[in-house]
Coordinates of C-alpha atoms in Angstrom, one line a residue:
M1197 CA 400.8 279.3 64.1
G1198 CA 400.4 276.7 62.4
V1199 CA 400.9 273.5 63.6
A1200 CA 403.3 272.1 60.9
S1201 CA 405.2 275.9 61.2
R1202 CA 405.5 275.3 65.4
S1203 CA 406.7 271.8 64.7
R1204 CA 409.3 272.4 62.1
R1205 CA 410.5 275.9 64.9
L1206 CA 411.1 273.0 67.5
V1207 CA 412.4 270.2 65.6
S1208 CA 415.2 272.7 64.0
G1209 CA 416.5 273.8 67.5
Q1210 CA 416.7 270.5 68.3
R1211 CA 419.0 269.9 65.7
R1212 CA 421.1 272.4 65.5
Q1213 CA 421.6 271.3 69.0
T1214 CA 422.7 267.8 67.2
R1215 CA 425.6 269.1 65.5
Q1216 CA 427.0 271.0 68.4
L1217 CA 426.8 267.9 70.8
K1218 CA 426.7 264.3 70.9
L1219 CA 425.8 263.1 73.6
A1220 CA 425.2 259.2 75.1
F1221 CA 421.5 258.0 76.5
G1222 CA 422.7 258.7 79.9
S1223 CA 423.8 262.5 79.3
S1224 CA 421.6 265.6 79.2
G1225 CA 421.4 268.6 76.8
G1226 CA 422.5 268.4 73.8
G1227 CA 420.3 267.2 71.1
E1228 CA 417.4 266.1 73.2
A1229 CA 414.1 267.2 73.2
S1230 CA 413.3 268.4 77.3
G1231 CA 410.5 267.2 78.4
G1232 CA 408.8 270.4 77.6
D1233 CA 409.1 269.9 74.2
M1234 CA 407.8 266.3 74.4
R1235 CA 404.4 267.1 76.2
R1236 CA 405.0 270.2 73.2
A1237 CA 404.9 268.2 70.4
E1238 CA 402.5 265.0 72.6
R1239 CA 400.3 268.5 72.6
L1240 CA 399.7 269.4 69.1
A1241 CA 399.2 265.5 68.0
A1242 CA 396.4 265.7 70.0
E1243 CA 394.9 268.9 68.8
Q1244 CA 394.1 267.0 65.2
T1245 CA 390.5 265.8 65.2
P1246 CA 389.8 262.1 63.8
E1247 CA 389.2 263.3 60.5
S1248 CA 392.7 264.4 59.8
P1249 CA 395.1 263.3 62.5
A1250 CA 398.3 263.0 60.4
D1251 CA 401.1 264.9 62.5
D1252 CA 402.6 267.9 60.4
G1253 CA 406.2 267.6 61.4
P1254 CA 409.0 265.2 62.3
L1255 CA 409.1 263.0 65.7
M1256 CA 411.8 260.8 65.7
E1257 CA 414.0 264.1 67.7
V1258 CA 411.2 263.8 70.3
I1259 CA 411.3 259.5 70.1
C1260 CA 414.4 259.9 70.7
S1261 CA 414.4 262.6 73.7
R1262 CA 416.0 262.3 76.9
E1263 CA 413.0 261.3 78.9
N1264 CA 411.3 259.5 76.3
L1265 CA 413.5 257.2 76.6
Q1266 CA 414.3 256.8 80.5
A1267 CA 410.3 256.5 80.5
A1268 CA 410.6 253.6 77.8
L1269 CA 414.0 251.8 79.1
K1270 CA 412.3 251.9 82.9
R1271 CA 409.0 250.4 80.6
V1272 CA 410.8 247.2 79.1
Q1273 CA 412.4 246.4 82.2
S1274 CA 410.0 246.9 84.5
N1275 CA 407.7 243.8 81.4
K1276 CA 410.9 241.6 81.4
G1277 CA 410.7 238.9 79.3
G1278 CA 413.3 236.7 77.5
P1279 CA 416.0 237.9 75.0
G1280 CA 415.3 238.1 71.1
V1281 CA 418.0 236.3 68.6
D1282 CA 420.8 238.5 69.6
G1283 CA 420.1 236.6 73.5
M1284 CA 420.8 240.1 75.1
T1285 CA 418.3 240.2 78.3
V1286 CA 416.7 242.8 80.1
G1287 CA 419.4 243.1 83.1
Q1288 CA 422.4 244.0 80.0
L1289 CA 420.6 245.8 78.2
P1290 CA 421.2 249.6 79.9
A1291 CA 425.2 248.8 79.9
Y1292 CA 424.3 248.1 76.7
L1293 CA 422.6 251.6 75.5
R1294 CA 425.2 253.6 77.8
Q1295 CA 428.0 252.6 75.6
H1296 CA 426.3 252.2 72.2
W1297 CA 423.6 254.9 72.0
P1298 CA 425.1 257.2 70.1
S1299 CA 425.3 255.3 67.1
L1300 CA 422.1 254.1 67.8
R1301 CA 420.4 257.2 67.7
E1302 CA 422.4 258.3 65.2
Q1303 CA 421.1 256.0 62.9
L1304 CA 417.6 256.7 64.1
L1305 CA 418.1 260.2 63.5
T1306 CA 419.4 259.4 60.0
G1307 CA 416.7 257.1 59.0
H1308 CA 420.1 254.2 58.9
Y1309 CA 418.7 252.0 61.7
R1310 CA 417.2 248.1 61.2
P1311 CA 416.5 246.1 63.4
H1312 CA 416.7 242.5 64.0
P1313 CA 414.9 239.7 63.3
V1314 CA 412.4 238.2 65.9
R1315 CA 412.2 235.2 68.0
R1316 CA 410.0 232.9 67.1
V1317 CA 407.9 231.6 70.0
S1318 CA 404.9 229.0 70.4
I1319 CA 403.0 228.9 73.6
P1320 CA 399.3 227.1 73.8
K1321 CA 396.3 229.2 73.8
P1322 CA 393.6 228.7 76.1
G1323 CA 391.1 227.2 73.3
G1324 CA 393.6 225.3 72.7
G1325 CA 396.4 225.4 69.2
Q1326 CA 399.3 227.2 69.8
R1327 CA 400.0 231.1 69.8
K1328 CA 402.9 232.6 67.1
L1329 CA 404.3 235.3 69.2
G1330 CA 407.8 237.3 67.9
I1331 CA 410.6 238.2 70.4
P1332 CA 412.4 241.2 69.4
T1333 CA 415.8 241.6 71.1
V1334 CA 415.7 244.2 73.9
V1335 CA 416.9 247.4 72.0
D1336 CA 414.4 246.9 69.5
R1337 CA 411.7 246.2 72.6
F1338 CA 413.5 249.5 74.1
I1339 CA 412.9 251.7 70.5
Q1340 CA 409.4 249.9 70.1
Q1341 CA 408.7 251.2 73.6
A1342 CA 409.5 254.4 72.6
V1343 CA 408.3 254.7 69.3
L1344 CA 405.0 253.6 70.9
Q1345 CA 404.5 256.6 73.8
V1346 CA 405.0 259.1 71.6
L1347 CA 402.3 257.3 68.9
Q1348 CA 399.8 256.7 71.3
P1349 CA 398.6 259.9 72.7
A1350 CA 398.1 261.2 69.6
W1351 CA 396.7 258.5 67.7
D1352 CA 394.2 256.9 70.7
P1353 CA 392.1 259.6 71.7
T1354 CA 390.5 259.0 67.7
F1355 CA 389.5 255.3 68.3
S1356 CA 386.8 254.1 68.6
D1357 CA 384.7 254.1 71.8
H1358 CA 383.8 250.3 70.9
S1359 CA 387.4 249.1 71.4
Y1360 CA 388.4 248.0 74.3
G1361 CA 391.8 246.5 73.9
F1362 CA 395.5 247.3 74.5
R1363 CA 394.4 250.8 75.3
P1364 CA 395.6 253.3 78.1
G1365 CA 392.5 253.5 80.5
R1366 CA 390.6 250.8 79.0
S1367 CA 389.8 246.8 80.2
A1368 CA 388.7 244.1 78.7
H1369 CA 386.3 244.1 82.3
Q1370 CA 384.5 247.6 80.3
A1371 CA 384.1 245.6 77.5
V1372 CA 382.3 242.8 79.0
A1373 CA 380.2 245.8 80.7
A1374 CA 378.5 247.2 77.2
A1375 CA 378.3 244.1 76.1
Q1376 CA 375.6 243.0 78.7
G1377 CA 374.0 246.5 79.0
Y1378 CA 373.4 246.1 75.1
I1379 CA 371.7 243.0 75.8
A1380 CA 370.1 244.5 79.4
E1381 CA 368.3 247.0 76.4
G1382 CA 366.8 243.8 74.5
H1383 CA 370.0 243.2 71.8
T1384 CA 369.6 239.4 72.9
W1385 CA 371.4 238.6 69.8
V1386 CA 374.8 238.3 68.8
V1387 CA 377.4 238.3 65.9
D1388 CA 380.5 236.7 67.3
L1389 CA 383.3 236.8 64.7
D1390 CA 386.5 236.1 65.0
L1391 CA 389.5 237.0 62.8
E1392 CA 391.2 233.6 61.8
K1393 CA 395.1 234.8 62.3
F1394 CA 394.8 237.9 62.3
F1395 CA 398.2 239.1 64.0
D1396 CA 399.3 236.9 61.0
R1397 CA 397.3 238.8 58.0
V1398 CA 397.9 242.4 58.5
N1399 CA 398.7 243.5 54.6
H1400 CA 401.7 246.0 55.1
D1401 CA 400.8 247.7 51.9
R1402 CA 397.8 248.5 53.6
L1403 CA 399.2 249.4 57.3
M1404 CA 401.7 251.4 55.8
A1405 CA 399.5 253.7 53.8
L1406 CA 397.2 253.9 57.5
V1407 CA 400.1 255.1 59.1
A1408 CA 401.1 257.8 56.5
R1409 CA 397.7 259.2 57.2
R1410 CA 398.9 259.8 60.8
V1411 CA 403.0 260.3 60.2
S1412 CA 404.3 262.9 57.6
D1413 CA 408.3 262.2 59.0
K1414 CA 409.8 259.6 56.5
R1415 CA 411.9 258.2 58.7
L1416 CA 409.8 257.3 61.6
L1417 CA 407.9 255.5 58.3
K1418 CA 411.2 253.6 57.3
L1419 CA 411.3 252.6 60.7
L1420 CA 408.0 251.5 60.9
R1421 CA 408.3 249.3 57.9
S1422 CA 411.5 248.2 59.0
Y1423 CA 409.9 247.2 62.1
L1424 CA 407.2 245.1 59.6
N1425 CA 409.6 243.3 57.0
A1426 CA 412.4 242.3 60.0
G1427 CA 411.9 238.8 59.3
V1428 CA 411.7 235.4 61.7
L1429 CA 413.9 233.6 63.6
D1430 CA 412.4 229.8 63.3
G1431 CA 414.5 226.6 63.3
G1432 CA 418.0 228.1 63.1
L1433 CA 416.4 230.2 59.7
V1434 CA 415.7 233.7 59.0
R1435 CA 412.6 234.1 57.3
T1436 CA 411.5 236.6 55.7
T1437 CA 408.0 238.6 56.9
R1438 CA 405.4 239.9 53.8
E1439 CA 402.4 240.5 56.1
G1440 CA 401.7 240.8 59.3
T1441 CA 402.7 242.5 62.8
P1442 CA 404.4 239.7 65.2
Q1443 CA 402.8 239.9 68.6
G1444 CA 405.7 240.1 71.4
G1445 CA 406.5 243.2 70.4
P1446 CA 405.1 246.8 71.9
L1447 CA 404.1 248.3 68.9
S1448 CA 401.9 245.4 67.7
P1449 CA 398.4 246.4 70.3
L1450 CA 398.9 250.2 68.2
L1451 CA 399.5 249.1 64.6
S1452 CA 396.5 246.3 65.2
N1453 CA 393.7 249.2 65.9
L1454 CA 394.6 251.2 63.4
V1455 CA 394.7 248.6 61.1
L1456 CA 391.0 247.8 62.9
D1457 CA 389.9 251.4 62.9
E1458 CA 388.5 250.6 60.3
L1459 CA 385.8 248.1 60.7
D1460 CA 385.1 250.2 63.6
R1461 CA 384.3 253.4 61.5
E1462 CA 382.2 251.1 59.1
L1463 CA 380.1 249.7 61.8
S1464 CA 379.0 252.7 64.0
H1465 CA 378.4 254.5 60.1
R1466 CA 376.0 251.6 60.2
G1467 CA 375.0 252.3 63.6
H1468 CA 376.3 248.8 65.1
R1469 CA 375.8 248.1 68.7
F1470 CA 379.0 246.1 69.0
V1471 CA 382.3 245.5 71.4
R1472 CA 385.2 245.0 70.1
Y1473 CA 388.6 244.0 72.3
A1474 CA 391.7 243.2 69.7
D1475 CA 390.3 240.7 67.0
D1476 CA 387.3 239.9 68.9
V1477 CA 384.2 241.8 67.5
N1478 CA 380.7 241.0 68.4
I1479 CA 378.0 242.8 67.2
Y1480 CA 374.4 243.3 69.2
V1481 CA 371.0 242.4 67.6
R1482 CA 367.8 241.4 68.1
S1483 CA 366.9 238.6 65.8
E1484 CA 368.5 236.0 64.3
R1485 CA 367.6 237.3 60.9
S1486 CA 369.3 240.4 61.4
G1487 CA 372.4 238.9 62.9
L1488 CA 372.5 236.5 60.0
R1489 CA 372.3 239.4 57.5
V1490 CA 374.9 241.2 59.9
M1491 CA 377.2 238.6 59.6
A1492 CA 376.7 238.1 56.0
S1493 CA 377.4 241.8 55.0
V1494 CA 380.5 242.5 57.6
E1495 CA 381.8 239.5 56.2
R1496 CA 382.4 240.8 53.0
F1497 CA 383.8 243.7 54.3
I1498 CA 386.4 242.5 56.7
T1499 CA 387.6 240.5 53.0
R1500 CA 387.1 243.2 50.2
K1501 CA 388.4 245.9 52.9
L1502 CA 390.6 244.7 55.1
R1503 CA 391.7 241.2 53.3
L1504 CA 391.3 239.8 56.4
K1505 CA 389.6 236.4 56.4
V1506 CA 386.8 235.7 59.4
N1507 CA 387.1 231.8 61.4
S1508 CA 383.6 230.3 59.7
A1509 CA 384.7 227.3 62.8
K1510 CA 384.2 230.0 66.0
S1511 CA 382.1 232.9 64.5
A1512 CA 378.6 232.5 65.5
V1513 CA 374.8 234.0 65.1
A1514 CA 374.1 233.2 68.6
R1515 CA 372.2 234.1 71.8
P1516 CA 374.8 235.8 74.6
W1517 CA 374.0 233.1 77.3
E1518 CA 375.4 230.5 74.6
R1519 CA 378.9 232.5 73.4
T1520 CA 382.1 233.7 75.9
F1521 CA 383.2 236.6 75.2
L1522 CA 386.8 237.6 77.1
G1523 CA 386.3 234.4 79.4
F1524 CA 383.3 235.6 80.8
T1525 CA 379.8 235.0 79.6
F1526 CA 375.9 235.6 81.1
T1527 CA 372.8 233.8 82.5
R1528 CA 369.7 233.7 80.8
R1529 CA 367.8 234.7 83.8
H1530 CA 368.1 238.1 85.3
L1531 CA 371.4 238.9 83.2
R1532 CA 373.9 238.4 85.5
R1533 CA 377.7 238.0 84.3
R1534 CA 379.1 235.0 85.1
V1535 CA 382.3 233.2 84.5
S1536 CA 382.2 231.2 81.0
P1537 CA 382.2 227.5 81.5
E1538 CA 385.6 226.8 79.2
A1539 CA 387.4 229.5 81.5
I1540 CA 386.8 227.5 84.9
R1541 CA 387.9 223.3 82.6
R1542 CA 390.8 225.4 82.1
F1543 CA 391.6 227.6 85.7
K1544 CA 390.9 223.8 87.0
T1545 CA 393.5 222.3 84.2
K1546 CA 396.0 224.7 85.8
V1547 CA 395.7 223.6 89.7
R1548 CA 395.2 220.1 88.6
R1549 CA 398.7 220.3 87.2
L1550 CA 399.8 222.0 90.2
T1551 CA 398.5 219.4 92.8
G1552 CA 399.1 215.7 91.3
R1553 CA 401.8 214.7 93.3
M1554 CA 403.5 217.1 96.1
G1555 CA 407.1 215.4 94.4
G1556 CA 409.7 216.5 97.6
R1557 CA 407.9 220.0 98.3
S1558 CA 405.8 220.2 101.7
L1559 CA 402.2 221.9 101.7
H1560 CA 403.1 225.0 101.8
Q1561 CA 405.3 225.4 99.3
V1562 CA 402.7 223.8 97.5
I1563 CA 400.1 226.1 97.9
R1564 CA 402.7 229.3 97.7
S1565 CA 402.9 227.9 94.2
L1566 CA 398.5 228.3 93.5
G1567 CA 399.2 231.8 95.2
P1568 CA 399.9 233.4 92.1
L1569 CA 397.0 231.2 90.0
L1570 CA 394.9 231.8 92.2
R1571 CA 395.3 236.1 93.2
G1572 CA 395.7 236.5 89.7
W1573 CA 392.4 234.3 88.1
R1574 CA 390.3 236.2 91.5
S1575 CA 391.5 239.4 89.9
Y1576 CA 389.7 238.8 86.7
F1577 CA 387.1 237.0 87.2
G1578 CA 385.9 238.4 90.4
F1579 CA 384.2 241.0 87.4
A1580 CA 381.4 238.3 87.9
E1581 CA 378.3 238.1 89.5
T1582 CA 377.6 234.7 90.0
N1583 CA 379.2 232.2 92.8
E1584 CA 380.8 229.6 91.0
F1585 CA 383.7 230.7 93.7
R1586 CA 382.2 229.4 96.6
D1587 CA 382.9 225.6 95.0
L1588 CA 385.3 226.5 93.6
D1589 CA 387.1 226.8 96.4
G1590 CA 386.2 223.9 98.2
W1591 CA 387.4 222.1 95.2
I1592 CA 390.9 223.2 95.4
A1593 CA 390.7 222.6 99.8
R1594 CA 389.8 218.9 98.2
R1595 CA 393.0 219.2 95.9
L1596 CA 395.0 219.7 98.3
R1597 CA 393.4 217.0 100.8
C1598 CA 393.7 214.8 98.7
M1599 CA 397.5 215.5 97.2
V1600 CA 398.0 215.1 101.2
W1601 CA 396.7 211.8 101.4
K1602 CA 398.4 210.8 98.5
H1603 CA 401.2 211.7 100.5
W1604 CA 401.0 209.7 103.6
Q1605 CA 401.0 206.4 101.3
R1606 CA 399.9 203.1 103.9
G1607 CA 397.6 202.9 105.9
R1608 CA 399.2 202.5 109.1
R1609 CA 401.4 206.5 107.8
R1610 CA 397.7 207.6 107.3
F1611 CA 395.8 206.5 110.7
V1612 CA 398.9 208.0 112.7
E1613 CA 398.4 211.7 110.4
L1614 CA 394.9 211.8 110.7
R1615 CA 395.5 211.0 114.3
R1616 CA 398.4 213.3 114.9
R1617 CA 396.2 216.2 113.7
G1618 CA 393.3 215.8 116.3
V1619 CA 391.4 212.9 114.3
P1620 CA 388.9 211.0 116.8
L1621 CA 390.5 207.5 116.8
G1622 CA 387.3 205.3 115.8
L1623 CA 386.8 207.9 112.6
A1624 CA 390.5 207.4 111.9
A1625 CA 390.4 203.5 112.0
G1626 CA 386.8 203.6 110.0
T1627 CA 388.5 205.9 107.6
I1628 CA 391.5 203.4 106.8
R1629 CA 389.1 201.0 107.0
H1630 CA 387.2 201.3 104.5
I1631 CA 387.1 204.1 102.1
Q1632 CA 389.0 203.5 98.9
G1633 CA 390.5 205.9 96.8
P1634 CA 392.3 209.4 97.7
W1635 CA 389.8 211.4 95.8
R1636 CA 386.9 209.5 98.2
A1637 CA 389.2 210.3 100.8
S1638 CA 389.9 213.4 100.4
R1639 CA 385.6 214.2 100.8
T1640 CA 386.0 212.6 104.0
M1641 CA 385.1 214.2 107.4
A1642 CA 388.6 213.1 108.9
M1643 CA 390.8 214.6 106.3
A1644 CA 388.0 217.5 106.7
R1645 CA 389.2 218.1 110.1
A1646 CA 392.8 217.0 109.5
L1647 CA 393.0 219.5 107.0
P1648 CA 390.2 222.4 107.5
R1649 CA 390.5 225.1 105.6
R1650 CA 390.9 227.6 108.7
C1651 CA 394.5 225.1 108.4
L1652 CA 394.8 226.3 104.4
D1653 CA 394.4 229.8 105.8
D1654 CA 397.1 229.7 108.2
L1655 CA 399.4 228.8 105.3
G1656 CA 398.7 231.7 103.1
L1657 CA 396.4 230.1 100.3
P1658 CA 394.2 232.4 98.8
R1659 CA 390.7 232.8 98.6
L1660 CA 388.3 233.3 96.3
W1661 CA 385.3 233.7 97.2
S1662 CA 386.5 236.2 99.1
I1663 CA 386.4 238.8 96.7
V1664 CA 383.2 238.6 95.6
R1665 CA 381.2 238.5 99.4

């Protein structure tokens, strides 16, 4: 029995149940695919070959199945996030669905659902400038997540092995390790490509044509098109969107990978060694001349075929140790991963912001505010193979000592505080008498004895160096 007939039998049975019962999202039974049915549909989709990955049957019933929706609700709740244009919070979503899900489900199954515009917000980019995000309503995030959970298991196996961004079981660390492997093989020049405003420039017609090759359910195609055209609320006005996949919704990463899968296939067809993470593409070659030739030809393909634009200011042909990839770079000798200077500068800026003044907070409170930043940074950049962490630990301890010295304010109090913490009389007096400025004071023996590293450890300050010792 073919895929099409099996899918039609599954869907026809679901539709008969739907006509018999109209139940709320929280109820069980009629009109919703069972867990076994949903897994069966995913298995059928996974059997499609990369050359012909289109699904032969309707998928909206699988998307609206109880098991899939429960998983989507849990994921949206765990991701949290701010409200969309309607002001509804994630905490209000379950109660809303209990009341309104039957009508929402009917709209989805009949192809009449219309999403809300997204709320435009801007966040600072690590390298400077602003990144524009589109925040969907929590209901639209819930529906997008349900769609993602059905499409991603079918689509992801067909994507390139050289693609690492926003994919299950793949990570930025794997991308950096793959790049390191190419360099170790002797491909010591990199064509570093940056796509200019990629998420804002995706052509909707081309994207939907790619989706239509994989999805035959016209209701789902209509829903995806409506999400692309939902519009953006910016400055109190709703602006229509004719291109782009706004970052912020669950579906955006999957759709972006679908668009750039064309680039992956082209680079693989040409035999290039490359790594792609979202819209960051690095191609590794053996010479500068080859790199310049590859840069010109790939830029033509991106411009003419994909209708996207390469950011010339951020793209270059260079040595890998002169470029940054996902926050890492490489040493020239012995080829080891290290944290890029730009990432270290950004990290220090964040630490300075948190340790500028105590502002009525205790040292313990300041350290507690530092904890999430240090643990998150250590978790990601602990993948480096060099020893920047020991120096950073010392610098962070010095920042805290500098902050405490400022808090003590005047010479008499500083002297009393140093003595109270066990600093010898002569050392305390000499430090007060001769040291000028809090930053210089923070590196003195007196402050090191008054606020030793073990004291900071006891207050809960995470260490960076311990992760790589």
